[in-house]
One Martini backbone bead per residue (centre of mass of N, CA, C, O) as a GRO file, in nm:
protein
  297
    1MET     BB    1   1.970  -1.544   1.549
    2TYR     BB    2   2.035  -1.596   1.221
    3PRO     BB    3   1.927  -1.405   0.971
    4LYS     BB    4   2.126  -1.450   0.736
    5LEU     BB    5   2.094  -1.756   0.724
    6ARG     BB    6   1.790  -1.764   0.675
    7GLU     BB    7   1.785  -1.593   0.416
    8SER     BB    8   1.972  -1.776   0.253
    9LEU     BB    9   1.799  -2.032   0.263
   10GLU     BB   10   1.542  -1.915   0.137
   11TYR     BB   11   1.668  -1.825  -0.131
   12ILE     BB   12   1.781  -2.096  -0.231
   13LEU     BB   13   1.515  -2.259  -0.221
   14THR     BB   14   1.336  -2.075  -0.393
   15GLU     BB   15   1.511  -2.081  -0.647
   16HIS     BB   16   1.499  -2.386  -0.691
   17VAL     BB   17   1.191  -2.426  -0.709
   18GLU     BB   18   1.140  -2.227  -0.944
   19LYS     BB   19   1.321  -2.373  -1.145
   20ARG     BB   20   1.161  -2.643  -1.139
   21GLN     BB   21   0.886  -2.527  -1.222
   22ARG     BB   22   0.968  -2.431  -1.504
   23LYS     BB   23   1.041  -2.711  -1.612
   24VAL     BB   24   0.764  -2.842  -1.569
   25LYS     BB   25   0.600  -2.645  -1.742
   26ASN     BB   26   0.751  -2.708  -2.006
   27LYS     BB   27   0.670  -3.008  -2.011
   28ILE     BB   28   0.366  -2.962  -2.021
   29LYS     BB   29   0.364  -2.796  -2.280
   30GLU     BB   30   0.495  -3.016  -2.451
   31ARG     BB   31   0.269  -3.223  -2.410
   32ILE     BB   32   0.045  -3.053  -2.538
   33GLU     BB   33   0.185  -3.027  -2.814
   34MET     BB   34   0.182  -3.330  -2.869
   35GLU     BB   35  -0.127  -3.358  -2.871
   36ASN     BB   36  -0.162  -3.146  -3.111
   37ALA     BB   37   0.019  -3.286  -3.335
   38TYR     BB   38  -0.144  -3.570  -3.271
   39MET     BB   39  -0.416  -3.785  -3.369
   40ASN     BB   40  -0.486  -4.089  -3.212
   41THR     BB   41  -0.718  -4.305  -3.360
   42ASP     BB   42  -0.580  -4.587  -3.237
   43HIS     BB   43  -0.683  -4.562  -2.973
   44GLU     BB   44  -0.843  -4.764  -2.742
   45ASP     BB   45  -1.041  -4.513  -2.633
   46PHE     BB   46  -1.140  -4.457  -2.910
   47LEU     BB   47  -1.432  -4.471  -3.075
   48GLY     BB   48  -1.497  -4.378  -3.344
   49LEU     BB   49  -1.725  -4.411  -3.580
   50LYS     BB   50  -1.879  -4.659  -3.475
   51GLY     BB   51  -1.895  -4.577  -3.178
   52ALA     BB   52  -2.044  -4.309  -3.223
   53MET     BB   53  -2.291  -4.426  -3.372
   54ARG     BB   54  -2.371  -4.621  -3.146
   55LEU     BB   55  -2.415  -4.407  -2.928
   56MET     BB   56  -2.631  -4.246  -3.078
   57GLU     BB   57  -2.826  -4.483  -3.114
   58ASP     BB   58  -2.864  -4.555  -2.812
   59ASN     BB   59  -2.973  -4.268  -2.729
   60ASN     BB   60  -3.234  -4.302  -2.935
   61VAL     BB   61  -3.333  -4.543  -2.772
   62PRO     BB   62  -3.576  -4.661  -2.614
   63LYS     BB   63  -3.613  -4.830  -2.315
   64ASN     BB   64  -3.853  -5.037  -2.432
   65GLU     BB   65  -3.632  -5.112  -2.635
   66SER     BB   66  -3.433  -5.280  -2.827
   67VAL     BB   67  -3.094  -5.242  -2.914
   68GLU     BB   68  -3.101  -5.470  -3.105
   69THR     BB   69  -2.977  -5.471  -3.437
   70PRO     BB   70  -2.854  -5.518  -3.741
   71LYS     BB   71  -2.643  -5.298  -3.695
   72THR     BB   72  -2.529  -5.384  -3.412
   73ARG     BB   73  -2.458  -5.673  -3.492
   74SER     BB   74  -2.253  -5.596  -3.722
   75LEU     BB   75  -2.037  -5.450  -3.535
   76THR     BB   76  -1.926  -5.735  -3.406
   77LYS     BB   77  -1.785  -5.783  -3.653
   78THR     BB   78  -1.526  -5.879  -3.831
   79LYS     BB   79  -1.322  -5.848  -4.103
   80SER     BB   80  -1.296  -6.162  -4.165
   81GLN     BB   81  -1.613  -6.192  -4.250
   82SER     BB   82  -1.547  -6.078  -4.507
   83THR     BB   83  -1.571  -6.162  -4.869
   84PHE     BB   84  -1.479  -5.856  -4.932
   85HIS     BB   85  -1.227  -5.680  -4.891
   86LEU     BB   86  -1.029  -5.771  -4.644
   87ASN     BB   87  -0.839  -5.492  -4.628
   88SER     BB   88  -1.095  -5.346  -4.543
   89ASN     BB   89  -1.293  -5.112  -4.395
   90ILE     BB   90  -1.585  -5.111  -4.224
   91VAL     BB   91  -1.817  -4.850  -4.222
   92GLN     BB   92  -2.094  -4.986  -4.341
   93GLU     BB   93  -2.405  -5.169  -4.255
   94GLY     BB   94  -2.715  -5.282  -4.424
   95TRP     BB   95  -3.046  -5.231  -4.499
   96ILE     BB   96  -3.144  -5.187  -4.852
   97THR     BB   97  -3.334  -5.034  -5.104
   98ILE     BB   98  -3.389  -5.089  -5.439
   99ARG     BB   99  -3.513  -4.953  -5.690
  100ASN     BB  100  -3.712  -5.185  -5.844
  101SER     BB  101  -3.665  -5.385  -5.604
  102LYS     BB  102  -3.494  -5.494  -5.320
  103MET     BB  103  -3.365  -5.605  -5.031
  104PHE     BB  104  -3.030  -5.549  -4.905
  105TRP     BB  105  -2.699  -5.622  -4.803
  106PHE     BB  106  -2.490  -5.364  -4.719
  107VAL     BB  107  -2.133  -5.287  -4.794
  108LEU     BB  108  -1.904  -5.043  -4.664
  109THR     BB  109  -1.597  -4.939  -4.767
  110ASP     BB  110  -1.322  -4.764  -4.856
  111PHE     BB  111  -1.360  -4.897  -5.183
  112ASN     BB  112  -1.658  -5.037  -5.141
  113LEU     BB  113  -1.984  -5.144  -5.280
  114SER     BB  114  -2.189  -5.400  -5.145
  115TRP     BB  115  -2.427  -5.675  -5.212
  116TYR     BB  116  -2.660  -5.897  -5.046
  117LYS     BB  117  -2.892  -6.130  -4.959
  118LYS     BB  118  -2.743  -6.160  -4.682
  119GLU     BB  119  -2.592  -6.103  -4.374
  120ASP     BB  120  -2.351  -6.321  -4.412
  121LYS     BB  121  -2.197  -6.262  -4.694
  122LYS     BB  122  -2.200  -6.515  -4.915
  123SER     BB  123  -2.402  -6.372  -5.137
  124ARG     BB  124  -2.292  -6.194  -5.392
  125ILE     BB  125  -2.409  -5.973  -5.625
  126ALA     BB  126  -2.250  -5.685  -5.608
  127GLY     BB  127  -2.026  -5.402  -5.715
  128TYR     BB  128  -1.852  -5.095  -5.622
  129ASP     BB  129  -1.631  -4.856  -5.669
  130VAL     BB  130  -1.502  -4.608  -5.449
  131ASN     BB  131  -1.460  -4.248  -5.498
  132PRO     BB  132  -1.427  -3.911  -5.556
  133SER     BB  133  -1.598  -3.962  -5.837
  134THR     BB  134  -1.823  -4.023  -5.666
  135VAL     BB  135  -2.178  -3.957  -5.668
  136MET     BB  136  -2.430  -3.779  -5.471
  137GLN     BB  137  -2.783  -3.775  -5.421
  138TYR     BB  138  -3.046  -3.593  -5.241
  139ASP     BB  139  -3.321  -3.576  -5.044
  140LEU     BB  140  -3.467  -3.364  -4.800
  141THR     BB  141  -3.644  -3.602  -4.664
  142GLY     BB  142  -3.465  -3.864  -4.605
  143THR     BB  143  -3.504  -4.142  -4.832
  144GLN     BB  144  -3.280  -4.070  -5.065
  145ILE     BB  145  -3.006  -4.210  -5.269
  146THR     BB  146  -2.792  -4.116  -5.542
  147LEU     BB  147  -2.562  -4.308  -5.728
  148THR     BB  148  -2.257  -4.224  -5.914
  149PHE     BB  149  -2.051  -4.417  -6.109
  150SER     BB  150  -1.715  -4.427  -6.223
  151ASN     BB  151  -1.752  -4.548  -6.545
  152LYS     BB  152  -1.832  -4.648  -6.851
  153LYS     BB  153  -2.160  -4.610  -6.774
  154SER     BB  154  -2.247  -4.448  -6.531
  155ASP     BB  155  -2.383  -4.568  -6.290
  156GLU     BB  156  -2.700  -4.596  -6.123
  157MET     BB  157  -2.831  -4.566  -5.774
  158GLU     BB  158  -3.129  -4.623  -5.588
  159LEU     BB  159  -3.178  -4.548  -5.245
  160LEU     BB  160  -3.385  -4.682  -4.987
  161PHE     BB  161  -3.519  -4.576  -4.672
  162GLN     BB  162  -3.685  -4.647  -4.370
  163SER     BB  163  -3.522  -4.408  -4.226
  164ARG     BB  164  -3.366  -4.131  -4.112
  165ASP     BB  165  -3.133  -4.271  -3.965
  166ASP     BB  166  -3.032  -4.437  -4.201
  167PHE     BB  167  -2.974  -4.200  -4.383
  168ASN     BB  168  -2.764  -4.059  -4.201
  169ARG     BB  169  -2.558  -4.289  -4.180
  170TRP     BB  170  -2.503  -4.321  -4.488
  171TYR     BB  171  -2.425  -4.035  -4.549
  172ASP     BB  172  -2.178  -4.030  -4.365
  173ALA     BB  173  -2.033  -4.272  -4.491
  174PHE     BB  174  -2.003  -4.159  -4.779
  175SER     BB  175  -1.840  -3.908  -4.691
  176ILE     BB  176  -1.595  -4.055  -4.563
  177VAL     BB  177  -1.507  -4.211  -4.843
  178GLY     BB  178  -1.545  -3.951  -5.066
  179ILE     BB  179  -1.824  -3.880  -5.150
  180VAL     BB  180  -1.982  -3.661  -5.355
  181VAL     BB  181  -2.188  -3.387  -5.347
  182ASP     BB  182  -2.478  -3.341  -5.567
  183ASP     BB  183  -2.641  -3.024  -5.611
  184PRO     BB  184  -2.829  -2.892  -5.853
  185GLU     BB  185  -2.955  -2.639  -5.675
  186ARG     BB  186  -2.750  -2.539  -5.465
  187LYS     BB  187  -2.841  -2.646  -5.170
  188SER     BB  188  -2.776  -2.605  -4.870
  189LEU     BB  189  -2.825  -2.686  -4.549
  190LEU     BB  190  -2.864  -2.393  -4.455
  191THR     BB  191  -3.074  -2.313  -4.667
  192PHE     BB  192  -3.286  -2.515  -4.579
  193GLU     BB  193  -3.321  -2.398  -4.296
  194GLU     BB  194  -3.408  -2.111  -4.381
  195GLN     BB  195  -3.659  -2.195  -4.564
  196ASN     BB  196  -3.802  -2.396  -4.331
  197GLY     BB  197  -3.747  -2.317  -4.018
  198LYS     BB  198  -3.554  -2.577  -3.969
  199PRO     BB  199  -3.360  -2.817  -3.890
  200ASN     BB  200  -3.127  -3.017  -4.027
  201VAL     BB  201  -3.063  -3.345  -3.996
  202LEU     BB  202  -2.783  -3.373  -4.120
  203LEU     BB  203  -2.642  -3.145  -3.970
  204THR     BB  204  -2.707  -3.245  -3.685
  205HIS     BB  205  -2.574  -3.523  -3.710
  206GLN     BB  206  -2.286  -3.429  -3.783
  207THR     BB  207  -2.241  -3.255  -3.534
  208GLU     BB  208  -2.277  -3.482  -3.325
  209LEU     BB  209  -2.054  -3.665  -3.431
  210ILE     BB  210  -1.821  -3.467  -3.384
  211ARG     BB  211  -1.867  -3.425  -3.082
  212VAL     BB  212  -1.819  -3.718  -2.994
  213LEU     BB  213  -1.529  -3.742  -3.103
  214VAL     BB  214  -1.406  -3.507  -2.947
  215ASP     BB  215  -1.482  -3.600  -2.662
  216SER     BB  216  -1.325  -3.864  -2.674
  217TYR     BB  217  -1.040  -3.730  -2.709
  218ILE     BB  218  -1.044  -3.538  -2.466
  219LYS     BB  219  -1.049  -3.765  -2.254
  220ILE     BB  220  -0.769  -3.871  -2.323
  221ILE     BB  221  -0.611  -3.616  -2.257
  222LYS     BB  222  -0.701  -3.588  -1.964
  223LYS     BB  223  -0.595  -3.860  -1.872
  224ASN     BB  224  -0.297  -3.809  -1.939
  225LEU     BB  225  -0.259  -3.548  -1.764
  226LYS     BB  226  -0.352  -3.666  -1.489
  227ASP     BB  227  -0.109  -3.868  -1.489
  228ILE     BB  228   0.156  -3.681  -1.553
  229ILE     BB  229   0.161  -3.431  -1.361
  230PRO     BB  230   0.219  -3.561  -1.080
  231LYS     BB  231   0.485  -3.690  -1.176
  232LEU     BB  232   0.635  -3.430  -1.249
  233LEU     BB  233   0.618  -3.297  -0.968
  234MET     BB  234   0.754  -3.519  -0.804
  235HIS     BB  235   1.017  -3.537  -0.974
  236GLY     BB  236   1.088  -3.219  -1.039
  237VAL     BB  237   1.046  -3.109  -0.728
  238ILE     BB  238   1.040  -3.286  -0.471
  239ASN     BB  239   1.272  -3.490  -0.516
  240ASN     BB  240   1.483  -3.279  -0.602
  241THR     BB  241   1.476  -3.111  -0.338
  242ARG     BB  242   1.561  -3.337  -0.149
  243GLU     BB  243   1.839  -3.377  -0.280
  244PHE     BB  244   1.938  -3.087  -0.239
  245LEU     BB  245   1.934  -3.087   0.076
  246THR     BB  246   2.147  -3.339   0.104
  247SER     BB  247   2.385  -3.238  -0.128
  248GLU     BB  248   2.384  -2.891  -0.193
  249LEU     BB  249   2.322  -2.683   0.030
  250HIS     BB  250   2.593  -2.677   0.193
  251VAL     BB  251   2.762  -2.571  -0.041
  252SER     BB  252   2.620  -2.294  -0.068
  253ILE     BB  253   2.679  -2.202   0.225
  254LEU     BB  254   2.999  -2.237   0.231
  255ALA     BB  255   3.044  -2.018  -0.006
  256GLN     BB  256   3.001  -1.822   0.214
  257ASP     BB  257   3.016  -1.595   0.462
  258LYS     BB  258   3.039  -1.688   0.785
  259ASP     BB  259   3.040  -1.428   0.954
  260GLU     BB  260   2.782  -1.312   0.827
  261LEU     BB  261   2.586  -1.552   0.887
  262LEU     BB  262   2.673  -1.546   1.221
  263GLN     BB  263   2.519  -1.306   1.286
  264PHE     BB  264   2.360  -1.133   1.508
  265ASP     BB  265   2.085  -1.019   1.627
  266PRO     BB  266   2.050  -0.720   1.769
  267GLU     BB  267   1.810  -0.788   1.951
  268ALA     BB  268   1.925  -1.056   2.055
  269GLU     BB  269   2.184  -0.934   2.169
  270ARG     BB  270   2.052  -0.743   2.373
  271LEU     BB  271   1.897  -0.961   2.529
  272HIS     BB  272   2.145  -1.127   2.604
  273LYS     BB  273   2.288  -0.906   2.768
  274GLU     BB  274   2.062  -0.854   2.972
  275LEU     BB  275   2.046  -1.146   3.085
  276THR     BB  276   2.340  -1.165   3.172
  277GLU     BB  277   2.332  -0.938   3.381
  278LYS     BB  278   2.111  -1.063   3.556
  279PHE     BB  279   2.262  -1.320   3.620
  280ASP     BB  280   2.507  -1.190   3.756
  281SER     BB  281   2.347  -1.042   3.976
  282CYS     BB  282   2.218  -1.292   4.104
  283LYS     BB  283   2.480  -1.438   4.168
  284GLU     BB  284   2.597  -1.215   4.353
  285ALA     BB  285   2.362  -1.212   4.556
  286LEU     BB  286   2.390  -1.506   4.652
  287THR     BB  287   2.675  -1.478   4.761
  288MET     BB  288   2.610  -1.264   4.977
  289ILE     BB  289   2.398  -1.426   5.133
  290ARG     BB  290   2.581  -1.659   5.216
  291LYS     BB  291   2.789  -1.486   5.369
  292ILE     BB  292   2.597  -1.366   5.579
  293ALA     BB  293   2.497  -1.635   5.692
  294THR     BB  294   2.776  -1.734   5.787
  295ASP     BB  295   2.857  -1.492   5.977
  296SER     BB  296   2.613  -1.518   6.178
  297PHE     BB  297   2.714  -1.821   6.275
   0.00000   0.00000   0.00000
């Protein structure tokens, strides 16, 4: 009946909702930029290096074999159990054989490589500080790593591994703490793959490790966004529009020309006039009928 009023209401509400939507979109973009600005590796849901390696190891263990190994048991130990470099993070630990010697329990931290007689780490044999000047060489068969430590004597240590998986884990751990790879023949992992016609285990393992870490953090971002986006929409659009309807809409309506807003729709006005004339005609006819009936009696 009042088309101008309806159009005005629709315009004001649409403009308000679109304005709130733009603000919410900007907040969502800002939240995504915040996620891109800093990768919080201390997040409680982030797997981290140990968690990623444990996950990869568990996925590679056959179902009929026990998952518990010296490596997985060692991961449950806390930093306070280490008797050396208490303020360092344990990156990797496990049994390794030293060439021309025997098997020892090795512990790699951010700054040191130590080995012990037993897994309890009570009887420390020796240790070396590790830093970017420490160099490692490896054989492409995945059984041996030679470490050269930067000290007065430039000591070398040849480590022998029982399996390819152990080799891969320790290779990754040495790389993480900053030990540089020294390949005398300058053959990259990709070159090895091209020459041998098959994927290199080290490259495959490192790629999978990175994928697991990235997937872990992507899940955290998705979880955060799934939680925050509905809240932003509810607070920024729905609740705000509800408040606008109850407190500000009538102000915007009253600020406009009342006579123009309350103009009848021409079609509705024509129909109203037509019905009014019919009503008056019917009323007049009834009056005449009553009069005739009264005069007859």
